[in-house]
Amino acid sequence: MEWVSETFTVDLRRLTVLRELQRRGSLARTAEALHLTPSAVSQQIAALARETGVPLTEKDGRGVRLTGQARVLLAHAEVIGAQLERARADLAAYGQGGRGSVTIGCFSSGILGLLPGVLRDLAERLPHVRVDVVEAEPPDLFTALDAGQVDVAVAVDFAAAPPHTDGRYERVDLFTDVLDLVVPDGHRLAGQDPVPLRELARDVWIVGAAESCCGAVARSVCAAAGFTPDVRHAVNDWGALAALVEAGQGVALVPRLVRELYERRRVSVVPLLGEAPSRNVFAAVRAGAEGDAVLTAVRDRLRAGGRSPSIRLPQVGPSDRKPAC
């Protein structure tokens, strides 16, 4: 039996560092995410190992990896964190309700197409609650959620997002955001009947950066259709992407959350054969915080916003497009 410290204590801030090391996989990436130096990260992990009396990392080539004891400790950390969040929610409920502040972290197209209506509703329903918004995507978004810098994370399911089984978060699916294929006016497929996405295999593509949610989703959609897109332009700004499509610089998959940005351009929406490509949008809070009245109200308004007609749009074709401005 391994020796465990008789004066067993755990600094929760150091658990956050260990959790981030598990997520990022290296001291350098962990340090960058937490705005620390690699030396500071090593010191925090070493101090936690002394507190618990067990080794938490071991050498792996030039880097480190978590030990089995570290993974056991992190499993308990999920339970500890959730219980602390419940205590915070209970204390908040004990005081006067309807006051306080909440920070929503959200991806860019969600800020454009979802949050304006949600924020208006919250201002009417919770006039004494301050709501702040920060733009972020996984994994940084969930690093901020873990650290308490964000209270509600609104994200898209893709490789960098936590899995549904991650016990650190209480999540709720909001809506499915359809991706439309947008091509320049005059493109050979503009005005055509529904076509398979593979028909665009030889076209030049405009997508988000590979690490961004829409960049990752667009690439995976093309891969599922049987081809790797020829990406000439990696653009995360949706207005800029629509402008490049209008200029004839390529084709793109654009989420309906930002539909108004490309309806104003001289572009055509091409209907696709089969089920339209889409992405799942969800909201998450720290496990245990779901009982907080303010966070519950925010998640309820996010769900309602996801059901609004401006987001859940019917499939459109070129004939449905408004005249360009």
C-alpha positions as YAML, in Angstrom:
chain: A
units: angstrom
residues:
- id: 1
  name: MET
  ca: [0.00, 0.00, 0.00]
- id: 2
  name: GLU
  ca: [1.38, 3.41, -0.99]
- id: 3
  name: TRP
  ca: [1.97, 6.05, 1.64]
- id: 4
  name: VAL
  ca: [-0.52, 8.92, 1.66]
- id: 5
  name: SER
  ca: [0.13, 12.03, 3.74]
- id: 6
  name: GLU
  ca: [-1.47, 11.92, 7.21]
- id: 7
  name: THR
  ca: [-1.99, 15.68, 6.96]
- id: 8
  name: PHE
  ca: [-3.91, 15.27, 3.73]
- id: 9
  name: THR
  ca: [-5.06, 18.65, 2.43]
- id: 10
  name: VAL
  ca: [-5.91, 19.89, -1.02]
- id: 11
  name: ASP
  ca: [-5.60, 23.44, -2.36]
- id: 12
  name: LEU
  ca: [-8.48, 23.76, -4.83]
- id: 13
  name: ARG
  ca: [-6.53, 26.25, -6.92]
- id: 14
  name: ARG
  ca: [-3.85, 23.63, -7.45]
- id: 15
  name: LEU
  ca: [-6.49, 21.11, -8.45]
- id: 16
  name: THR
  ca: [-7.47, 23.56, -11.19]
- id: 17
  name: VAL
  ca: [-3.88, 23.51, -12.47]
- id: 18
  name: LEU
  ca: [-3.83, 19.70, -12.42]
- id: 19
  name: ARG
  ca: [-7.16, 19.58, -14.26]
- id: 20
  name: GLU
  ca: [-5.82, 21.95, -16.90]
- id: 21
  name: LEU
  ca: [-2.71, 19.80, -17.33]
- id: 22
  name: GLN
  ca: [-5.02, 16.84, -17.97]
- id: 23
  name: ARG
  ca: [-6.90, 18.87, -20.60]
- id: 24
  name: ARG
  ca: [-3.90, 20.43, -22.35]
- id: 25
  name: GLY
  ca: [-1.44, 17.54, -22.13]
- id: 26
  name: SER
  ca: [1.74, 19.57, -21.59]
- id: 27
  name: LEU
  ca: [3.23, 22.00, -19.07]
- id: 28
  name: ALA
  ca: [3.78, 24.65, -21.76]
- id: 29
  name: ARG
  ca: [0.19, 24.60, -23.03]
- id: 30
  name: THR
  ca: [-1.14, 24.53, -19.46]
- id: 31
  name: ALA
  ca: [1.00, 27.53, -18.55]
- id: 32
  name: GLU
  ca: [-0.23, 29.43, -21.62]
- id: 33
  name: ALA
  ca: [-3.88, 28.70, -20.83]
- id: 34
  name: LEU
  ca: [-3.55, 29.77, -17.19]
- id: 35
  name: HIS
  ca: [-1.28, 32.76, -17.94]
- id: 36
  name: LEU
  ca: [1.52, 31.26, -15.85]
- id: 37
  name: THR
  ca: [5.08, 30.19, -16.57]
- id: 38
  name: PRO
  ca: [5.84, 26.48, -17.05]
- id: 39
  name: SER
  ca: [7.97, 26.70, -13.92]
- id: 40
  name: ALA
  ca: [5.00, 28.03, -11.93]
- id: 41
  name: VAL
  ca: [2.82, 25.19, -13.20]
- id: 42
  name: SER
  ca: [5.46, 22.64, -12.15]
- id: 43
  name: GLN
  ca: [5.67, 24.25, -8.73]
- id: 44
  name: GLN
  ca: [1.89, 24.11, -8.26]
- id: 45
  name: ILE
  ca: [1.77, 20.43, -9.24]
- id: 46
  name: ALA
  ca: [4.73, 19.63, -6.99]
- id: 47
  name: ALA
  ca: [3.08, 21.43, -4.06]
- id: 48
  name: LEU
  ca: [-0.13, 19.48, -4.63]
- id: 49
  name: ALA
  ca: [1.86, 16.24, -4.70]
- id: 50
  name: ARG
  ca: [3.42, 17.15, -1.34]
- id: 51
  name: GLU
  ca: [-0.02, 17.97, 0.10]
- id: 52
  name: THR
  ca: [-1.50, 14.66, -0.97]
- id: 53
  name: GLY
  ca: [1.63, 12.60, -0.45]
- id: 54
  name: VAL
  ca: [1.41, 10.84, -3.83]
- id: 55
  name: PRO
  ca: [3.17, 11.38, -7.18]
- id: 56
  name: LEU
  ca: [0.95, 13.19, -9.66]
- id: 57
  name: THR
  ca: [3.15, 13.30, -12.77]
- id: 58
  name: GLU
  ca: [5.81, 11.14, -14.34]
- id: 59
  name: LYS
  ca: [8.25, 11.73, -17.17]
- id: 60
  name: ASP
  ca: [7.05, 10.97, -20.69]
- id: 61
  name: GLY
  ca: [9.90, 11.63, -23.10]
- id: 62
  name: ARG
  ca: [10.63, 15.35, -22.81]
- id: 63
  name: GLY
  ca: [7.26, 16.04, -21.22]
- id: 64
  name: VAL
  ca: [5.16, 14.69, -18.38]
- id: 65
  name: ARG
  ca: [1.97, 12.69, -18.04]
- id: 66
  name: LEU
  ca: [-0.48, 12.20, -15.21]
- id: 67
  name: THR
  ca: [-0.10, 9.24, -12.89]
- id: 68
  name: GLY
  ca: [-2.93, 6.91, -11.95]
- id: 69
  name: GLN
  ca: [-3.11, 8.65, -8.56]
- id: 70
  name: ALA
  ca: [-3.59, 11.99, -10.32]
- id: 71
  name: ARG
  ca: [-6.53, 10.64, -12.29]
- id: 72
  name: VAL
  ca: [-8.07, 9.27, -9.07]
- id: 73
  name: LEU
  ca: [-7.64, 12.67, -7.42]
- id: 74
  name: LEU
  ca: [-9.26, 14.45, -10.38]
- id: 75
  name: ALA
  ca: [-12.26, 12.13, -10.22]
- id: 76
  name: HIS
  ca: [-12.76, 13.23, -6.60]
- id: 77
  name: ALA
  ca: [-12.14, 16.85, -7.63]
- id: 78
  name: GLU
  ca: [-15.25, 16.71, -9.84]
- id: 79
  name: VAL
  ca: [-17.36, 15.76, -6.82]
- id: 80
  name: ILE
  ca: [-15.69, 18.37, -4.59]
- id: 81
  name: GLY
  ca: [-16.17, 21.11, -7.16]
- id: 82
  name: ALA
  ca: [-19.82, 20.23, -7.72]
- id: 83
  name: GLN
  ca: [-20.53, 20.27, -3.97]
- id: 84
  name: LEU
  ca: [-18.90, 23.69, -3.58]
- id: 85
  name: GLU
  ca: [-21.02, 25.02, -6.45]
- id: 86
  name: ARG
  ca: [-24.15, 23.69, -4.71]
- id: 87
  name: ALA
  ca: [-23.10, 25.48, -1.52]
- id: 88
  name: ARG
  ca: [-22.62, 28.71, -3.47]
- id: 89
  name: ALA
  ca: [-26.02, 28.33, -5.13]
- id: 90
  name: ASP
  ca: [-27.69, 27.65, -1.76]
- id: 91
  name: LEU
  ca: [-26.07, 30.72, -0.21]
- id: 92
  name: ALA
  ca: [-27.17, 32.84, -3.15]
- id: 93
  name: ALA
  ca: [-30.73, 31.54, -2.83]
- id: 94
  name: TYR
  ca: [-30.70, 32.34, 0.92]
- id: 95
  name: GLY
  ca: [-30.16, 36.01, 0.20]
- id: 96
  name: GLN
  ca: [-32.28, 38.34, -1.87]
- id: 97
  name: GLY
  ca: [-33.00, 36.78, -5.27]
- id: 98
  name: GLY
  ca: [-32.84, 38.50, -8.61]
- id: 99
  name: ARG
  ca: [-29.59, 40.34, -7.94]
- id: 100
  name: GLY
  ca: [-25.98, 39.75, -8.74]
- id: 101
  name: SER
  ca: [-23.95, 39.29, -11.91]
- id: 102
  name: VAL
  ca: [-23.34, 36.60, -14.48]
- id: 103
  name: THR
  ca: [-20.78, 36.25, -17.26]
- id: 104
  name: ILE
  ca: [-21.67, 34.38, -20.44]
- id: 105
  name: GLY
  ca: [-18.88, 32.99, -22.60]
- id: 106
  name: CYS
  ca: [-19.96, 32.37, -26.19]
- id: 107
  name: PHE
  ca: [-18.59, 31.70, -29.69]
- id: 108
  name: SER
  ca: [-18.70, 34.54, -32.23]
- id: 109
  name: SER
  ca: [-21.72, 33.51, -34.34]
- id: 110
  name: GLY
  ca: [-23.67, 32.80, -31.14]
- id: 111
  name: ILE
  ca: [-22.97, 36.35, -30.01]
- id: 112
  name: LEU
  ca: [-24.21, 37.62, -33.38]
- id: 113
  name: GLY
  ca: [-27.32, 35.50, -33.80]
- id: 114
  name: LEU
  ca: [-28.41, 34.30, -30.35]
- id: 115
  name: LEU
  ca: [-27.33, 36.59, -27.54]
- id: 116
  name: PRO
  ca: [-28.88, 39.94, -28.56]
- id: 117
  name: GLY
  ca: [-32.43, 38.65, -28.05]
- id: 118
  name: VAL
  ca: [-31.43, 36.73, -24.92]
- id: 119
  name: LEU
  ca: [-29.83, 39.80, -23.38]
- id: 120
  name: ARG
  ca: [-32.90, 41.93, -24.08]
- id: 121
  name: ASP
  ca: [-35.12, 39.33, -22.37]
- id: 122
  name: LEU
  ca: [-32.80, 39.09, -19.37]
- id: 123
  name: ALA
  ca: [-32.71, 42.88, -18.98]
- id: 124
  name: GLU
  ca: [-36.51, 42.88, -18.74]
- id: 125
  name: ARG
  ca: [-36.83, 39.84, -16.47]
- id: 126
  name: LEU
  ca: [-33.79, 40.43, -14.24]
- id: 127
  name: PRO
  ca: [-33.22, 44.19, -14.24]
- id: 128
  name: HIS
  ca: [-30.94, 44.05, -11.18]
- id: 129
  name: VAL
  ca: [-28.64, 41.38, -12.59]
- id: 130
  name: ARG
  ca: [-25.56, 42.51, -14.48]
- id: 131
  name: VAL
  ca: [-24.82, 40.34, -17.52]
- id: 132
  name: ASP
  ca: [-21.38, 40.41, -19.15]
- id: 133
  name: VAL
  ca: [-20.41, 38.63, -22.37]
- id: 134
  name: VAL
  ca: [-16.98, 37.41, -23.45]
- id: 135
  name: GLU
  ca: [-16.14, 35.77, -26.76]
- id: 136
  name: ALA
  ca: [-14.44, 32.39, -26.33]
- id: 137
  name: GLU
  ca: [-14.42, 28.87, -27.72]
- id: 138
  name: PRO
  ca: [-13.31, 25.53, -26.30]
- id: 139
  name: PRO
  ca: [-10.91, 24.66, -24.83]
- id: 140
  name: ASP
  ca: [-10.24, 28.19, -23.53]
- id: 141
  name: LEU
  ca: [-13.94, 28.71, -22.80]
- id: 142
  name: PHE
  ca: [-14.02, 25.78, -20.39]
- id: 143
  name: THR
  ca: [-10.74, 26.81, -18.78]
- id: 144
  name: ALA
  ca: [-12.47, 30.12, -18.00]
- id: 145
  name: LEU
  ca: [-15.57, 28.28, -16.74]
- id: 146
  name: ASP
  ca: [-13.44, 26.13, -14.42]
- id: 147
  name: ALA
  ca: [-11.68, 29.23, -13.08]
- id: 148
  name: GLY
  ca: [-14.95, 31.07, -12.36]
- id: 149
  name: GLN
  ca: [-14.21, 33.74, -14.97]
- id: 150
  name: VAL
  ca: [-17.30, 32.58, -16.89]
- id: 151
  name: ASP
  ca: [-20.55, 31.38, -15.31]
- id: 152
  name: VAL
  ca: [-22.35, 30.04, -18.40]
- id: 153
  name: ALA
  ca: [-20.54, 28.60, -21.41]
- id: 154
  name: VAL
  ca: [-22.35, 28.55, -24.77]
- id: 155
  name: ALA
  ca: [-20.49, 26.34, -27.21]
- id: 156
  name: VAL
  ca: [-20.65, 24.06, -30.22]
- id: 157
  name: ASP
  ca: [-20.00, 20.33, -30.01]
- id: 158
  name: PHE
  ca: [-16.67, 19.59, -31.72]
- id: 159
  name: ALA
  ca: [-13.39, 17.90, -30.84]
- id: 160
  name: ALA
  ca: [-12.16, 20.64, -28.48]
- id: 161
  name: ALA
  ca: [-15.39, 20.70, -26.46]
- id: 162
  name: PRO
  ca: [-15.81, 18.45, -23.40]
- id: 163
  name: PRO
  ca: [-17.72, 15.21, -23.96]
- id: 164
  name: HIS
  ca: [-21.30, 14.75, -22.77]
- id: 165
  name: THR
  ca: [-20.01, 12.44, -20.04]
- id: 166
  name: ASP
  ca: [-17.75, 15.08, -18.43]
- id: 167
  name: GLY
  ca: [-18.99, 15.23, -14.85]
- id: 168
  name: ARG
  ca: [-17.52, 18.68, -14.23]
- id: 169
  name: TYR
  ca: [-20.34, 20.36, -16.11]
- id: 170
  name: GLU
  ca: [-24.13, 20.39, -16.18]
- id: 171
  name: ARG
  ca: [-25.10, 20.94, -19.80]
- id: 172
  name: VAL
  ca: [-28.27, 21.44, -21.79]
- id: 173
  name: ASP
  ca: [-28.65, 21.25, -25.57]
- id: 174
  name: LEU
  ca: [-30.04, 24.49, -26.99]
- id: 175
  name: PHE
  ca: [-30.65, 23.97, -30.73]
- id: 176
  name: THR
  ca: [-29.27, 22.61, -33.97]
- id: 177
  name: ASP
  ca: [-27.69, 25.27, -36.17]
- id: 178
  name: VAL
  ca: [-27.90, 24.35, -39.87]
- id: 179
  name: LEU
  ca: [-24.99, 25.20, -42.16]
- id: 180
  name: ASP
  ca: [-25.88, 26.55, -45.60]
- id: 181
  name: LEU
  ca: [-23.65, 26.15, -48.64]
- id: 182
  name: VAL
  ca: [-23.02, 29.63, -50.01]
- id: 183
  name: VAL
  ca: [-21.47, 30.27, -53.44]
- id: 184
  name: PRO
  ca: [-20.82, 33.43, -55.49]
- id: 185
  name: ASP
  ca: [-23.53, 34.61, -57.86]
- id: 186
  name: GLY
  ca: [-22.68, 33.16, -61.25]
- id: 187
  name: HIS
  ca: [-21.25, 29.96, -59.78]
- id: 188
  name: ARG
  ca: [-22.02, 26.90, -61.92]
- id: 189
  name: LEU
  ca: [-24.30, 25.49, -59.18]
- id: 190
  name: ALA
  ca: [-26.19, 28.69, -58.36]
- id: 191
  name: GLY
  ca: [-29.91, 28.15, -58.92]
- id: 192
  name: GLN
  ca: [-29.53, 24.38, -59.33]
- id: 193
  name: ASP
  ca: [-31.63, 21.66, -57.75]
- id: 194
  name: PRO
  ca: [-30.20, 20.07, -54.59]
- id: 195
  name: VAL
  ca: [-26.69, 18.79, -55.16]
- id: 196
  name: PRO
  ca: [-24.39, 16.47, -53.17]
- id: 197
  name: LEU
  ca: [-21.71, 18.34, -51.25]
- id: 198
  name: ARG
  ca: [-19.10, 16.24, -53.05]
- id: 199
  name: GLU
  ca: [-19.88, 18.29, -56.20]
- id: 200
  name: LEU
  ca: [-17.83, 21.04, -54.51]
- id: 201
  name: ALA
  ca: [-14.75, 18.84, -54.01]
- id: 202
  name: ARG
  ca: [-12.79, 20.68, -56.72]
- id: 203
  name: ASP
  ca: [-13.81, 24.16, -55.61]
- id: 204
  name: VAL
  ca: [-11.71, 26.59, -53.59]
- id: 205
  name: TRP
  ca: [-13.05, 26.85, -50.02]
- id: 206
  name: ILE
  ca: [-13.22, 29.59, -47.40]
- id: 207
  name: VAL
  ca: [-13.48, 28.26, -43.85]
- id: 208
  name: GLY
  ca: [-12.62, 29.26, -40.31]
- id: 209
  name: ALA
  ca: [-9.24, 28.45, -38.79]
- id: 210
  name: ALA
  ca: [-8.76, 24.74, -38.13]
- id: 211
  name: GLU
  ca: [-8.86, 25.17, -34.33]
- id: 212
  name: SER
  ca: [-12.10, 27.19, -34.39]
- id: 213
  name: CYS
  ca: [-15.49, 25.50, -34.02]
- id: 214
  name: CYS
  ca: [-16.78, 26.34, -37.49]
- id: 215
  name: GLY
  ca: [-13.42, 25.62, -39.10]
- id: 216
  name: ALA
  ca: [-13.39, 22.20, -37.47]
- id: 217
  name: VAL
  ca: [-17.04, 21.49, -38.28]
- id: 218
  name: ALA
  ca: [-16.71, 22.55, -41.94]
- id: 219
  name: ARG
  ca: [-13.68, 20.32, -42.43]
- id: 220
  name: SER
  ca: [-15.40, 17.35, -40.79]
- id: 221
  name: VAL
  ca: [-18.53, 17.85, -42.93]
- id: 222
  name: CYS
  ca: [-16.42, 17.81, -46.09]
- id: 223
  name: ALA
  ca: [-14.52, 14.75, -44.86]
- id: 224
  name: ALA
  ca: [-17.84, 12.96, -44.27]
- id: 225
  name: ALA
  ca: [-18.78, 13.81, -47.87]
- id: 226
  name: GLY
  ca: [-15.59, 12.11, -49.03]
- id: 227
  name: PHE
  ca: [-13.13, 14.90, -49.76]
- id: 228
  name: THR
  ca: [-10.62, 17.26, -48.19]
- id: 229
  name: PRO
  ca: [-11.47, 20.88, -49.05]
- id: 230
  name: ASP
  ca: [-8.93, 23.05, -50.83]
- id: 231
  name: VAL
  ca: [-8.82, 25.82, -48.22]
- id: 232
  name: ARG
  ca: [-7.30, 29.00, -49.62]
- id: 233
  name: HIS
  ca: [-8.65, 31.42, -47.02]
- id: 234
  name: ALA
  ca: [-8.96, 30.75, -43.27]
- id: 235
  name: VAL
  ca: [-11.28, 33.47, -41.96]
- id: 236
  name: ASN
  ca: [-13.06, 33.53, -38.61]
- id: 237
  name: ASP
  ca: [-14.98, 36.77, -39.14]
- id: 238
  name: TRP
  ca: [-18.33, 35.91, -40.76]
- id: 239
  name: GLY
  ca: [-18.78, 39.29, -42.43]
- id: 240
  name: ALA
  ca: [-15.33, 39.00, -44.01]
- id: 241
  name: LEU
  ca: [-16.07, 35.43, -45.11]
- id: 242
  name: ALA
  ca: [-19.30, 36.50, -46.83]
- id: 243
  name: ALA
  ca: [-17.43, 39.32, -48.56]
- id: 244
  name: LEU
  ca: [-14.85, 36.88, -49.92]
- id: 245
  name: VAL
  ca: [-17.56, 34.57, -51.25]
- id: 246
  name: GLU
  ca: [-19.25, 37.56, -52.92]
- id: 247
  name: ALA
  ca: [-15.89, 38.46, -54.49]
- id: 248
  name: GLY
  ca: [-15.70, 35.02, -56.08]
- id: 249
  name: GLN
  ca: [-12.83, 33.81, -53.92]
- id: 250
  name: GLY
  ca: [-14.41, 30.51, -52.95]
- id: 251
  name: VAL
  ca: [-17.39, 28.68, -51.49]
- id: 252
  name: ALA
  ca: [-18.27, 28.26, -47.82]
- id: 253
  name: LEU
  ca: [-20.54, 26.62, -45.27]
- id: 254
  name: VAL
  ca: [-22.14, 29.37, -43.21]
- id: 255
  name: PRO
  ca: [-24.27, 28.91, -40.06]
- id: 256
  name: ARG
  ca: [-27.81, 30.24, -40.10]
- id: 257
  name: LEU
  ca: [-27.07, 32.08, -36.88]
- id: 258
  name: VAL
  ca: [-25.39, 34.70, -39.10]
- id: 259
  name: ARG
  ca: [-27.71, 34.37, -42.09]
- id: 260
  name: GLU
  ca: [-28.39, 38.11, -42.26]
- id: 261
  name: LEU
  ca: [-24.69, 38.72, -42.98]
- id: 262
  name: TYR
  ca: [-24.80, 36.79, -46.24]
- id: 263
  name: GLU
  ca: [-28.36, 37.66, -47.26]
- id: 264
  name: ARG
  ca: [-27.09, 41.19, -47.83]
- id: 265
  name: ARG
  ca: [-24.40, 39.96, -50.21]
- id: 266
  name: ARG
  ca: [-24.54, 38.95, -53.87]
- id: 267
  name: VAL
  ca: [-24.24, 35.27, -53.11]
- id: 268
  name: SER
  ca: [-26.44, 32.22, -53.64]
- id: 269
  name: VAL
  ca: [-27.48, 29.52, -51.19]
- id: 270
  name: VAL
  ca: [-27.24, 26.09, -52.83]
- id: 271
  name: PRO
  ca: [-29.56, 23.38, -51.41]
- id: 272
  name: LEU
  ca: [-27.77, 20.15, -50.56]
- id: 273
  name: LEU
  ca: [-28.97, 16.60, -51.06]
- id: 274
  name: GLY
  ca: [-29.77, 14.64, -47.94]
- id: 275
  name: GLU
  ca: [-29.75, 15.91, -44.40]
- id: 276
  name: ALA
  ca: [-28.35, 19.42, -44.13]
- id: 277
  name: PRO
  ca: [-25.00, 19.68, -42.33]
- id: 278
  name: SER
  ca: [-25.41, 21.13, -38.88]
- id: 279
  name: ARG
  ca: [-23.81, 21.65, -35.50]
- id: 280
  name: ASN
  ca: [-25.18, 21.20, -31.99]
- id: 281
  name: VAL
  ca: [-25.18, 24.27, -29.74]
- id: 282
  name: PHE
  ca: [-25.26, 23.74, -25.98]
- id: 283
  name: ALA
  ca: [-24.93, 25.66, -22.72]
- id: 284
  name: ALA
  ca: [-22.97, 24.46, -19.69]
- id: 285
  name: VAL
  ca: [-22.46, 25.53, -16.11]
- id: 286
  name: ARG
  ca: [-20.20, 24.08, -13.46]
- id: 287
  name: ALA
  ca: [-21.72, 20.93, -11.94]
- id: 288
  name: GLY
  ca: [-23.59, 21.88, -8.78]
- id: 289
  name: ALA
  ca: [-24.38, 25.39, -10.01]
- id: 290
  name: GLU
  ca: [-27.54, 24.33, -11.85]
- id: 291
  name: GLY
  ca: [-29.62, 25.23, -8.77]
- id: 292
  name: ASP
  ca: [-28.58, 28.89, -8.90]
- id: 293
  name: ALA
  ca: [-31.72, 30.93, -9.68]
- id: 294
  name: VAL
  ca: [-29.94, 33.46, -11.89]
- id: 295
  name: LEU
  ca: [-28.08, 30.81, -13.89]
- id: 296
  name: THR
  ca: [-31.33, 28.88, -14.30]
- id: 297
  name: ALA
  ca: [-33.00, 32.01, -15.71]
- id: 298
  name: VAL
  ca: [-30.10, 32.53, -18.11]
- id: 299
  name: ARG
  ca: [-30.23, 28.95, -19.38]
- id: 300
  name: ASP
  ca: [-34.02, 29.16, -19.77]
- id: 301
  name: ARG
  ca: [-33.68, 32.30, -21.91]
- id: 302
  name: LEU
  ca: [-30.93, 30.65, -23.97]
- id: 303
  name: ARG
  ca: [-33.23, 27.70, -24.67]
- id: 304
  name: ALA
  ca: [-36.07, 30.04, -25.61]
- id: 305
  name: GLY
  ca: [-33.74, 32.04, -27.86]
- id: 306
  name: GLY
  ca: [-32.69, 28.85, -29.63]
- id: 307
  name: ARG
  ca: [-36.33, 28.14, -30.47]
- id: 308
  name: SER
  ca: [-36.92, 31.55, -32.02]
- id: 309
  name: PRO
  ca: [-37.87, 31.72, -35.75]
- id: 310
  name: SER
  ca: [-34.76, 33.79, -36.50]
- id: 311
  name: ILE
  ca: [-32.56, 30.80, -35.61]
- id: 312
  name: ARG
  ca: [-34.65, 27.74, -36.48]
- id: 313
  name: LEU
  ca: [-35.01, 28.64, -40.13]
- id: 314
  name: PRO
  ca: [-36.46, 26.59, -43.01]
- id: 315
  name: GLN
  ca: [-34.12, 25.34, -45.74]
- id: 316
  name: VAL
  ca: [-33.68, 28.05, -48.35]
- id: 317
  name: GLY
  ca: [-32.63, 28.07, -51.97]
- id: 318
  name: PRO
  ca: [-31.37, 30.82, -54.27]
- id: 319
  name: SER
  ca: [-34.93, 31.97, -55.11]
- id: 320
  name: ASP
  ca: [-35.56, 32.73, -51.44]
- id: 321
  name: ARG
  ca: [-32.63, 35.09, -51.15]
- id: 322
  name: LYS
  ca: [-33.35, 38.77, -50.56]
- id: 323
  name: PRO
  ca: [-31.97, 41.27, -53.07]
- id: 324
  name: ALA
  ca: [-28.40, 42.26, -52.32]
- id: 325
  name: CYS
  ca: [-27.85, 45.67, -50.77]
...
